[in-house]
Each structure stands twice: as C-alpha cells, then as structure tokens.
C-alpha cells in the first residue's frame, strides 16, 4: 500500500491558538483528531515513531470536510515550542574556497588560482581528518517562514545564510554516523541570519568569533514552512538550495557540497551534547552570502528561499 506524502507544521487562525497539523494536497488537518494528547508539534516529536504512523493514517484517509486550505491559516515556525539550535559553519566546500579567495587567506603574494588550489587542499584535508565547526543558537530567535524580520540597530551588515534544517525525532547521545539518520524526524528550511560586524571581537582577539551576539537577534532564524518527514526525502544530500533577494538569485547550491554530511554532523554533536526531539541542526550555507557581493540587507528587502521538496519562505525586512 502506498503512503500519502504529508508535511508537519504549526498553524493558527486569525484569532485562535496555535495547533499542530499536517498538510496534504494543500489542506491542513488538525493532528489532535488522531492524537488528542499531543497539543504541540514538540509533543508529537517526543514520541515520533508512534506519532508518525498515526499521522500517516490521517494523511492516507483524511476525513472529508475537516481539511482547511493552508492559505486560510497563519503558518508558524513548524516546531513549537522550539528546541535547541545546533549550527554548523564553514561546511560547504565551494563556500569555504570562495571565502578564502575573497579574503586572501593565504600567502600574501598568491594569485586567486593559487589561493583556490590551497583552499581546496585544506578543505579536503579537513574533511578527511578534521572535525565540524558547531555552536548552539537561541530558540528565542526562531521566526515563522512568512513573518517579517526587523533589522536591529545593533551592528551593521545584516546577512543571509540559507540552510537545510534537520529536526531530531529521537534522543541522540554518542551515536555513530551509521546510526545518526535513525534519529532524524524530518527536514526543514532555516535562514541563519547574521550581523557580520558583530562576529569578530577585536578587543579580545584570542576568543575568535562571537556567534551569540551576531546570530541571535529576534527573528534571525526564519524557519519552515514545514517539517517534511524523512521518509519523504529520498536523498537529503542532493537538495538544491536557492535564495533570491528582491527577485534576484543570490545563493544557488546543493547539499551534496557539504564538507561533513548530515550523519557526521549529528554524530559529532551528539558526542558533545544530548540532542533531544524537537532540536534543529542547521547544516551550513552554500556560497552566495551578502558578504560575497558586498550587498547586505536593508529595510524593504524581500528574501525568497527554497529547498527542493521542502517548500518556500518569504521574509520581508523592516
């Protein structure tokens, strides 16, 4: 028997409270009709294996008349309440090479071609023998997929970083890469926005980068629209990632360019903290950030973001 594809999300009417639902053929079905004890998507993820089968049954045979057009509802960030954000940086091969050449991170007299060759060798060495670069973000910064974002007055050069989000569906502690994907509930879209001027700490250079102050302003993680269950994503390492700014393509990449794949990132993180159901691992961003173009976000800008099979976001800056 074939299974009907569906997505999981959190929705609200204009004057109502948020509720968990699945989207089937453009209609939203309240999951509380089959799992009344699960009041939130986080509750569903807490026992994902059992919940998945109940949700699949609902998707396969939805009750006539109970579905509401998704366009009639507000779409919130899909996981409510949000879990931890575990973020990977410098994780796309071409992106790292591009940064190395742009900032001349090598011999002062090297040509761009020599810098590119050097960066490629270093990336390949890191992939073979190194570790991912991972930090933790604030759930309070998560924003809905169609909500506006207010660009803060603190800092300058606000930037975009479109990323594949991996939603954890089973506790992961010290798991191997071979086991890691068994802990994934599904996939979503996340724009890991960053205030570039706040990344360095020149007064304490020995401390390196400051991701807390540069990435966690309110609304700086537009997420969603939905979580697409892993069973409906045939190859998460072959998804196109596209971000447009005011209609112009700025980022265009593929998850196959990751230096450390999803399984490796989960395994690495799980040996350093416990991943809980509802946590989101964001996996790095391909080339084409504002830093590359020297063009940063301004009030009135519109970002449109898409990852193959996961839907689209639209974020207006104010």
mmCIF file of C-alpha atoms in Angstrom:
data_model
loop_
_atom_site.group_PDB
_atom_site.id
_atom_site.type_symbol
_atom_site.label_atom_id
_atom_site.label_comp_id
_atom_site.label_asym_id
_atom_site.label_seq_id
_atom_site.Cartn_x
_atom_site.Cartn_y
_atom_site.Cartn_z
ATOM 1 C CA UNK A 1 0.000 0.000 0.000
ATOM 2 C CA UNK A 2 1.408 3.390 -0.993
ATOM 3 C CA UNK A 3 1.701 6.153 1.561
ATOM 4 C CA UNK A 4 0.425 9.674 1.022
ATOM 5 C CA UNK A 5 3.117 12.337 1.404
ATOM 6 C CA UNK A 6 2.470 14.968 4.056
ATOM 7 C CA UNK A 7 4.253 17.724 5.925
ATOM 8 C CA UNK A 8 4.060 18.648 9.599
ATOM 9 C CA UNK A 9 3.608 22.184 10.859
ATOM 10 C CA UNK A 10 2.092 24.592 13.337
ATOM 11 C CA UNK A 11 -0.833 26.768 12.303
ATOM 12 C CA UNK A 12 -3.201 29.348 13.711
ATOM 13 C CA UNK A 13 -6.384 31.107 12.722
ATOM 14 C CA UNK A 14 -6.508 34.889 12.913
ATOM 15 C CA UNK A 15 -7.853 34.875 16.477
ATOM 16 C CA UNK A 16 -7.134 31.309 17.572
ATOM 17 C CA UNK A 17 -4.385 29.481 19.391
ATOM 18 C CA UNK A 18 -1.663 27.593 17.506
ATOM 19 C CA UNK A 19 -2.279 23.942 16.762
ATOM 20 C CA UNK A 20 -0.288 21.108 15.165
ATOM 21 C CA UNK A 21 -1.369 19.945 11.744
ATOM 22 C CA UNK A 22 -0.325 18.037 8.676
ATOM 23 C CA UNK A 23 -0.563 19.378 5.148
ATOM 24 C CA UNK A 24 -1.942 17.064 2.473
ATOM 25 C CA UNK A 25 -2.630 18.410 -1.023
ATOM 26 C CA UNK A 26 -2.745 21.985 0.203
ATOM 27 C CA UNK A 27 -5.118 21.333 3.096
ATOM 28 C CA UNK A 28 -4.333 21.340 6.813
ATOM 29 C CA UNK A 29 -5.653 18.607 9.100
ATOM 30 C CA UNK A 30 -5.520 19.103 12.856
ATOM 31 C CA UNK A 31 -3.463 16.230 14.264
ATOM 32 C CA UNK A 32 -5.332 16.381 17.562
ATOM 33 C CA UNK A 33 -8.162 14.490 15.884
ATOM 34 C CA UNK A 34 -5.980 11.366 15.966
ATOM 35 C CA UNK A 35 -3.553 12.240 18.785
ATOM 36 C CA UNK A 36 -5.537 14.431 21.205
ATOM 37 C CA UNK A 37 -2.903 14.230 23.921
ATOM 38 C CA UNK A 38 -0.297 15.882 21.671
ATOM 39 C CA UNK A 39 -1.073 19.593 21.902
ATOM 40 C CA UNK A 40 2.046 20.744 20.022
ATOM 41 C CA UNK A 41 4.398 19.535 17.329
ATOM 42 C CA UNK A 42 7.024 19.150 20.050
ATOM 43 C CA UNK A 43 4.691 16.656 21.764
ATOM 44 C CA UNK A 44 4.439 14.707 18.509
ATOM 45 C CA UNK A 45 8.212 14.641 18.128
ATOM 46 C CA UNK A 46 8.640 13.407 21.709
ATOM 47 C CA UNK A 47 7.239 10.028 20.604
ATOM 48 C CA UNK A 48 7.883 10.377 16.904
ATOM 49 C CA UNK A 49 7.889 6.716 15.924
ATOM 50 C CA UNK A 50 4.349 6.190 17.226
ATOM 51 C CA UNK A 51 3.134 9.614 16.125
ATOM 52 C CA UNK A 52 4.427 9.126 12.585
ATOM 53 C CA UNK A 53 2.228 6.103 11.985
ATOM 54 C CA UNK A 54 -0.860 7.869 13.353
ATOM 55 C CA UNK A 55 -0.147 10.898 11.174
ATOM 56 C CA UNK A 56 0.394 8.655 8.168
ATOM 57 C CA UNK A 57 -3.009 7.063 8.744
ATOM 58 C CA UNK A 58 -4.571 10.531 8.872
ATOM 59 C CA UNK A 59 -2.831 11.527 5.643
ATOM 60 C CA UNK A 60 -3.882 8.327 3.888
ATOM 61 C CA UNK A 61 -7.556 8.685 4.845
ATOM 62 C CA UNK A 62 -8.375 12.260 5.916
ATOM 63 C CA UNK A 63 -11.959 12.897 6.937
ATOM 64 C CA UNK A 64 -13.874 14.797 4.290
ATOM 65 C CA UNK A 65 -14.678 18.363 5.243
ATOM 66 C CA UNK A 66 -12.120 18.633 8.046
ATOM 67 C CA UNK A 67 -9.245 19.964 5.982
ATOM 68 C CA UNK A 68 -8.742 23.723 5.791
ATOM 69 C CA UNK A 69 -6.895 25.426 2.939
ATOM 70 C CA UNK A 70 -3.417 26.303 4.139
ATOM 71 C CA UNK A 71 -3.860 29.776 2.679
ATOM 72 C CA UNK A 72 -6.624 30.472 5.200
ATOM 73 C CA UNK A 73 -4.289 29.943 8.160
ATOM 74 C CA UNK A 74 -1.182 31.577 9.551
ATOM 75 C CA UNK A 75 1.845 29.315 9.175
ATOM 76 C CA UNK A 76 4.171 29.480 12.179
ATOM 77 C CA UNK A 77 7.643 28.026 12.602
ATOM 78 C CA UNK A 78 6.889 24.295 12.454
ATOM 79 C CA UNK A 79 8.327 23.063 15.763
ATOM 80 C CA UNK A 80 6.538 24.618 18.732
ATOM 81 C CA UNK A 81 7.867 25.214 21.273
ATOM 82 C CA UNK A 82 11.266 25.324 19.563
ATOM 83 C CA UNK A 83 14.119 23.150 20.749
ATOM 84 C CA UNK A 84 17.841 23.797 20.706
ATOM 85 C CA UNK A 85 19.503 25.108 17.563
ATOM 86 C CA UNK A 86 22.747 23.338 16.754
ATOM 87 C CA UNK A 87 24.524 25.174 13.952
ATOM 88 C CA UNK A 88 27.347 24.040 11.689
ATOM 89 C CA UNK A 89 29.556 26.605 9.991
ATOM 90 C CA UNK A 90 32.113 26.557 7.181
ATOM 91 C CA UNK A 91 30.518 23.338 5.932
ATOM 92 C CA UNK A 92 30.167 23.851 2.172
ATOM 93 C CA UNK A 93 33.274 23.198 0.128
ATOM 94 C CA UNK A 94 32.768 25.862 -2.530
ATOM 95 C CA UNK A 95 31.695 28.431 0.069
ATOM 96 C CA UNK A 96 34.886 27.961 2.103
ATOM 97 C CA UNK A 97 37.018 28.178 -1.039
ATOM 98 C CA UNK A 98 35.181 31.342 -2.091
ATOM 99 C CA UNK A 99 35.795 32.985 1.301
ATOM 100 C CA UNK A 100 39.481 32.045 1.218
ATOM 101 C CA UNK A 101 39.970 33.668 -2.178
ATOM 102 C CA UNK A 102 37.861 36.754 -1.394
ATOM 103 C CA UNK A 103 39.693 37.490 1.860
ATOM 104 C CA UNK A 104 43.099 36.318 0.577
ATOM 105 C CA UNK A 105 43.501 33.887 3.467
ATOM 106 C CA UNK A 106 46.869 32.533 2.424
ATOM 107 C CA UNK A 107 50.192 33.711 1.062
ATOM 108 C CA UNK A 108 50.122 37.455 0.515
ATOM 109 C CA UNK A 109 51.562 37.198 -2.998
ATOM 110 C CA UNK A 110 49.425 34.239 -4.133
ATOM 111 C CA UNK A 111 47.235 34.547 -7.220
ATOM 112 C CA UNK A 112 43.495 33.816 -6.957
ATOM 113 C CA UNK A 113 44.091 30.493 -8.699
ATOM 114 C CA UNK A 114 46.790 29.563 -6.185
ATOM 115 C CA UNK A 115 44.571 30.585 -3.274
ATOM 116 C CA UNK A 116 41.768 28.456 -4.680
ATOM 117 C CA UNK A 117 44.030 25.417 -5.023
ATOM 118 C CA UNK A 118 45.343 25.919 -1.500
ATOM 119 C CA UNK A 119 41.826 26.246 -0.077
ATOM 120 C CA UNK A 120 40.650 23.124 -1.899
ATOM 121 C CA UNK A 121 43.534 21.115 -0.441
ATOM 122 C CA UNK A 122 42.817 22.404 3.061
ATOM 123 C CA UNK A 123 39.100 21.635 2.792
ATOM 124 C CA UNK A 124 39.770 18.107 1.572
ATOM 125 C CA UNK A 125 42.268 17.552 4.397
ATOM 126 C CA UNK A 126 39.734 18.818 6.933
ATOM 127 C CA UNK A 127 37.053 16.546 5.510
ATOM 128 C CA UNK A 128 39.368 13.542 5.770
ATOM 129 C CA UNK A 129 40.953 14.205 9.157
ATOM 130 C CA UNK A 130 39.254 17.174 10.819
ATOM 131 C CA UNK A 131 36.088 17.947 12.745
ATOM 132 C CA UNK A 132 32.976 20.011 12.013
ATOM 133 C CA UNK A 133 32.681 23.537 13.400
ATOM 134 C CA UNK A 134 29.496 23.641 15.502
ATOM 135 C CA UNK A 135 27.888 26.010 18.017
ATOM 136 C CA UNK A 136 24.485 26.449 19.713
ATOM 137 C CA UNK A 137 21.862 29.095 18.828
ATOM 138 C CA UNK A 138 18.975 30.596 20.794
ATOM 139 C CA UNK A 139 15.466 29.181 20.204
ATOM 140 C CA UNK A 140 14.057 32.634 21.033
ATOM 141 C CA UNK A 141 15.406 33.879 17.682
ATOM 142 C CA UNK A 142 13.269 31.485 15.615
ATOM 143 C CA UNK A 143 10.797 33.211 13.295
ATOM 144 C CA UNK A 144 7.962 31.990 11.089
ATOM 145 C CA UNK A 145 8.537 31.303 7.383
ATOM 146 C CA UNK A 146 6.428 34.259 6.231
ATOM 147 C CA UNK A 147 6.959 36.646 9.141
ATOM 148 C CA UNK A 148 8.762 39.956 8.721
ATOM 149 C CA UNK A 149 12.106 40.480 10.417
ATOM 150 C CA UNK A 150 13.111 43.775 11.985
ATOM 151 C CA UNK A 151 16.744 44.517 11.213
ATOM 152 C CA UNK A 152 18.295 45.506 14.548
ATOM 153 C CA UNK A 153 20.053 48.792 15.185
ATOM 154 C CA UNK A 154 22.824 46.869 16.929
ATOM 155 C CA UNK A 155 25.607 46.229 14.460
ATOM 156 C CA UNK A 156 25.836 46.527 10.692
ATOM 157 C CA UNK A 157 25.888 44.339 7.589
ATOM 158 C CA UNK A 158 22.973 42.005 8.273
ATOM 159 C CA UNK A 159 23.319 38.952 6.038
ATOM 160 C CA UNK A 160 21.515 35.799 4.920
ATOM 161 C CA UNK A 161 22.620 32.156 5.079
ATOM 162 C CA UNK A 162 20.047 29.688 3.756
ATOM 163 C CA UNK A 163 20.470 26.223 5.240
ATOM 164 C CA UNK A 164 18.955 22.762 5.415
ATOM 165 C CA UNK A 165 17.459 22.163 8.857
ATOM 166 C CA UNK A 166 17.417 18.664 10.346
ATOM 167 C CA UNK A 167 14.762 18.021 13.001
ATOM 168 C CA UNK A 168 15.631 15.435 15.640
ATOM 169 C CA UNK A 169 12.967 12.817 16.386
ATOM 170 C CA UNK A 170 14.754 10.600 18.890
ATOM 171 C CA UNK A 171 17.271 11.390 21.619
ATOM 172 C CA UNK A 172 20.807 11.136 20.296
ATOM 173 C CA UNK A 173 23.746 10.703 22.641
ATOM 174 C CA UNK A 174 27.112 9.465 21.410
ATOM 175 C CA UNK A 175 25.670 7.952 18.236
ATOM 176 C CA UNK A 176 27.799 6.801 15.323
ATOM 177 C CA UNK A 177 27.392 8.205 11.807
ATOM 178 C CA UNK A 178 25.863 4.869 10.796
ATOM 179 C CA UNK A 179 23.158 5.284 13.455
ATOM 180 C CA UNK A 180 22.657 9.021 13.126
ATOM 181 C CA UNK A 181 19.928 9.246 10.497
ATOM 182 C CA UNK A 182 17.724 6.915 12.560
ATOM 183 C CA UNK A 183 17.366 9.871 14.941
ATOM 184 C CA UNK A 184 16.017 12.253 12.278
ATOM 185 C CA UNK A 185 12.301 13.062 12.176
ATOM 186 C CA UNK A 186 12.458 15.221 9.083
ATOM 187 C CA UNK A 187 13.837 18.233 7.272
ATOM 188 C CA UNK A 188 13.003 21.914 7.023
ATOM 189 C CA UNK A 189 14.362 25.255 5.801
ATOM 190 C CA UNK A 190 16.207 27.731 8.014
ATOM 191 C CA UNK A 191 17.764 31.095 7.158
ATOM 192 C CA UNK A 192 20.639 31.566 9.608
ATOM 193 C CA UNK A 193 20.789 35.375 9.552
ATOM 194 C CA UNK A 194 23.943 37.064 10.790
ATOM 195 C CA UNK A 195 25.131 40.574 11.662
ATOM 196 C CA UNK A 196 28.617 40.490 10.168
ATOM 197 C CA UNK A 197 30.032 43.463 12.068
ATOM 198 C CA UNK A 198 29.353 41.677 15.360
ATOM 199 C CA UNK A 199 31.151 38.424 14.505
ATOM 200 C CA UNK A 200 34.695 39.469 15.483
ATOM 201 C CA UNK A 201 35.722 40.674 18.935
ATOM 202 C CA UNK A 202 38.757 42.870 18.207
ATOM 203 C CA UNK A 203 39.194 43.768 21.874
ATOM 204 C CA UNK A 204 39.676 40.079 22.747
ATOM 205 C CA UNK A 205 41.070 38.553 19.533
ATOM 206 C CA UNK A 206 42.165 35.392 21.298
ATOM 207 C CA UNK A 207 38.456 34.490 21.738
ATOM 208 C CA UNK A 208 37.753 34.333 17.995
ATOM 209 C CA UNK A 209 34.188 34.671 16.712
ATOM 210 C CA UNK A 210 31.149 35.764 18.734
ATOM 211 C CA UNK A 211 28.144 33.907 17.351
ATOM 212 C CA UNK A 212 25.901 34.687 20.321
ATOM 213 C CA UNK A 213 25.704 38.408 19.624
ATOM 214 C CA UNK A 214 25.856 38.146 15.820
ATOM 215 C CA UNK A 215 23.204 35.478 15.159
ATOM 216 C CA UNK A 216 20.526 35.525 17.857
ATOM 217 C CA UNK A 217 18.554 38.738 17.403
ATOM 218 C CA UNK A 218 14.745 38.280 17.443
ATOM 219 C CA UNK A 219 13.565 36.787 14.159
ATOM 220 C CA UNK A 220 17.044 35.887 12.920
ATOM 221 C CA UNK A 221 16.160 32.218 12.246
ATOM 222 C CA UNK A 222 13.210 32.186 9.791
ATOM 223 C CA UNK A 223 12.222 28.507 9.853
ATOM 224 C CA UNK A 224 9.784 26.370 7.898
ATOM 225 C CA UNK A 225 7.216 26.363 6.465
ATOM 226 C CA UNK A 226 7.002 22.702 7.439
ATOM 227 C CA UNK A 227 8.888 19.649 8.587
ATOM 228 C CA UNK A 228 8.889 17.094 5.787
ATOM 229 C CA UNK A 229 9.224 13.618 7.345
ATOM 230 C CA UNK A 230 12.456 11.840 6.477
ATOM 231 C CA UNK A 231 10.562 9.032 4.738
ATOM 232 C CA UNK A 232 9.544 11.517 2.030
ATOM 233 C CA UNK A 233 13.046 12.915 1.413
ATOM 234 C CA UNK A 234 14.789 10.314 -0.705
ATOM 235 C CA UNK A 235 18.272 11.854 -0.508
ATOM 236 C CA UNK A 236 18.881 14.789 1.840
ATOM 237 C CA UNK A 237 22.400 15.049 0.410
ATOM 238 C CA UNK A 238 21.037 16.010 -3.011
ATOM 239 C CA UNK A 239 18.753 19.001 -2.451
ATOM 240 C CA UNK A 240 19.028 22.322 -4.269
ATOM 241 C CA UNK A 241 19.196 25.423 -2.057
ATOM 242 C CA UNK A 242 18.124 28.756 -3.581
ATOM 243 C CA UNK A 243 17.760 32.221 -2.079
ATOM 244 C CA UNK A 244 16.537 35.241 -4.017
ATOM 245 C CA UNK A 245 16.853 38.840 -2.871
ATOM 246 C CA UNK A 246 14.245 41.107 -4.453
ATOM 247 C CA UNK A 247 13.786 38.504 -7.195
ATOM 248 C CA UNK A 248 17.489 38.037 -7.992
ATOM 249 C CA UNK A 249 19.166 34.698 -7.269
ATOM 250 C CA UNK A 250 21.931 35.231 -4.714
ATOM 251 C CA UNK A 251 22.501 31.712 -3.368
ATOM 252 C CA UNK A 252 22.359 28.591 -5.505
ATOM 253 C CA UNK A 253 23.881 25.420 -4.111
ATOM 254 C CA UNK A 254 23.284 21.771 -3.375
ATOM 255 C CA UNK A 255 23.523 19.840 -0.115
ATOM 256 C CA UNK A 256 25.889 17.434 -1.851
ATOM 257 C CA UNK A 257 28.607 20.086 -1.435
ATOM 258 C CA UNK A 258 28.681 19.678 2.366
ATOM 259 C CA UNK A 259 32.127 19.022 3.780
ATOM 260 C CA UNK A 260 30.670 16.954 6.636
ATOM 261 C CA UNK A 261 27.406 15.207 5.772
ATOM 262 C CA UNK A 262 24.301 15.183 7.948
ATOM 263 C CA UNK A 263 25.124 11.885 9.621
ATOM 264 C CA UNK A 264 28.618 13.093 10.530
ATOM 265 C CA UNK A 265 27.261 16.347 11.971
ATOM 266 C CA UNK A 266 24.696 14.537 14.126
ATOM 267 C CA UNK A 267 27.310 12.105 15.384
ATOM 268 C CA UNK A 268 29.785 14.885 16.179
ATOM 269 C CA UNK A 269 27.192 16.992 18.015
ATOM 270 C CA UNK A 270 25.820 14.002 19.932
ATOM 271 C CA UNK A 271 29.247 13.335 21.436
ATOM 272 C CA UNK A 272 29.312 16.871 22.840
ATOM 273 C CA UNK A 273 25.721 17.420 23.931
ATOM 274 C CA UNK A 274 22.479 15.440 24.044
ATOM 275 C CA UNK A 275 20.212 16.006 21.054
ATOM 276 C CA UNK A 276 16.546 15.958 22.058
ATOM 277 C CA UNK A 277 13.378 15.512 19.981
ATOM 278 C CA UNK A 278 12.470 18.871 18.503
ATOM 279 C CA UNK A 279 16.049 20.143 18.319
ATOM 280 C CA UNK A 280 17.135 21.533 14.957
ATOM 281 C CA UNK A 281 20.550 21.004 13.410
ATOM 282 C CA UNK A 282 21.303 23.547 10.694
ATOM 283 C CA UNK A 283 23.950 22.259 8.372
ATOM 284 C CA UNK A 284 25.825 25.212 6.903
ATOM 285 C CA UNK A 285 25.228 27.515 3.968
ATOM 286 C CA UNK A 286 26.403 27.373 0.353
ATOM 287 C CA UNK A 287 28.199 30.187 -1.407
ATOM 288 C CA UNK A 288 26.459 33.461 -2.219
ATOM 289 C CA UNK A 289 26.008 35.285 1.082
ATOM 290 C CA UNK A 290 25.796 39.067 1.143
ATOM 291 C CA UNK A 291 29.446 39.220 2.169
ATOM 292 C CA UNK A 292 30.379 37.812 -1.228
ATOM 293 C CA UNK A 293 28.501 40.544 -3.087
ATOM 294 C CA UNK A 294 29.186 43.384 -0.667
ATOM 295 C CA UNK A 295 25.393 43.766 -0.521
ATOM 296 C CA UNK A 296 23.717 43.448 2.850
ATOM 297 C CA UNK A 297 20.094 43.523 3.948
ATOM 298 C CA UNK A 298 18.147 46.789 4.052
ATOM 299 C CA UNK A 299 14.637 47.740 5.117
ATOM 300 C CA UNK A 300 12.210 46.803 2.345
ATOM 301 C CA UNK A 301 14.262 43.878 1.054
ATOM 302 C CA UNK A 302 12.412 40.635 0.337
ATOM 303 C CA UNK A 303 14.128 37.264 0.687
ATOM 304 C CA UNK A 304 12.520 34.263 -1.025
ATOM 305 C CA UNK A 305 14.049 30.948 -0.028
ATOM 306 C CA UNK A 306 13.553 27.414 -1.307
ATOM 307 C CA UNK A 307 14.977 23.933 -0.809
ATOM 308 C CA UNK A 308 13.927 21.079 -3.075
ATOM 309 C CA UNK A 309 10.756 19.425 -1.779
ATOM 310 C CA UNK A 310 10.639 21.400 1.478
ATOM 311 C CA UNK A 311 8.613 24.435 0.398
ATOM 312 C CA UNK A 312 9.430 28.129 0.311
ATOM 313 C CA UNK A 313 9.892 31.056 2.682
ATOM 314 C CA UNK A 314 9.228 34.745 2.141
ATOM 315 C CA UNK A 315 10.806 37.204 4.568
ATOM 316 C CA UNK A 316 10.371 40.976 4.364
ATOM 317 C CA UNK A 317 12.965 43.101 6.149
ATOM 318 C CA UNK A 318 11.917 46.224 8.008
#
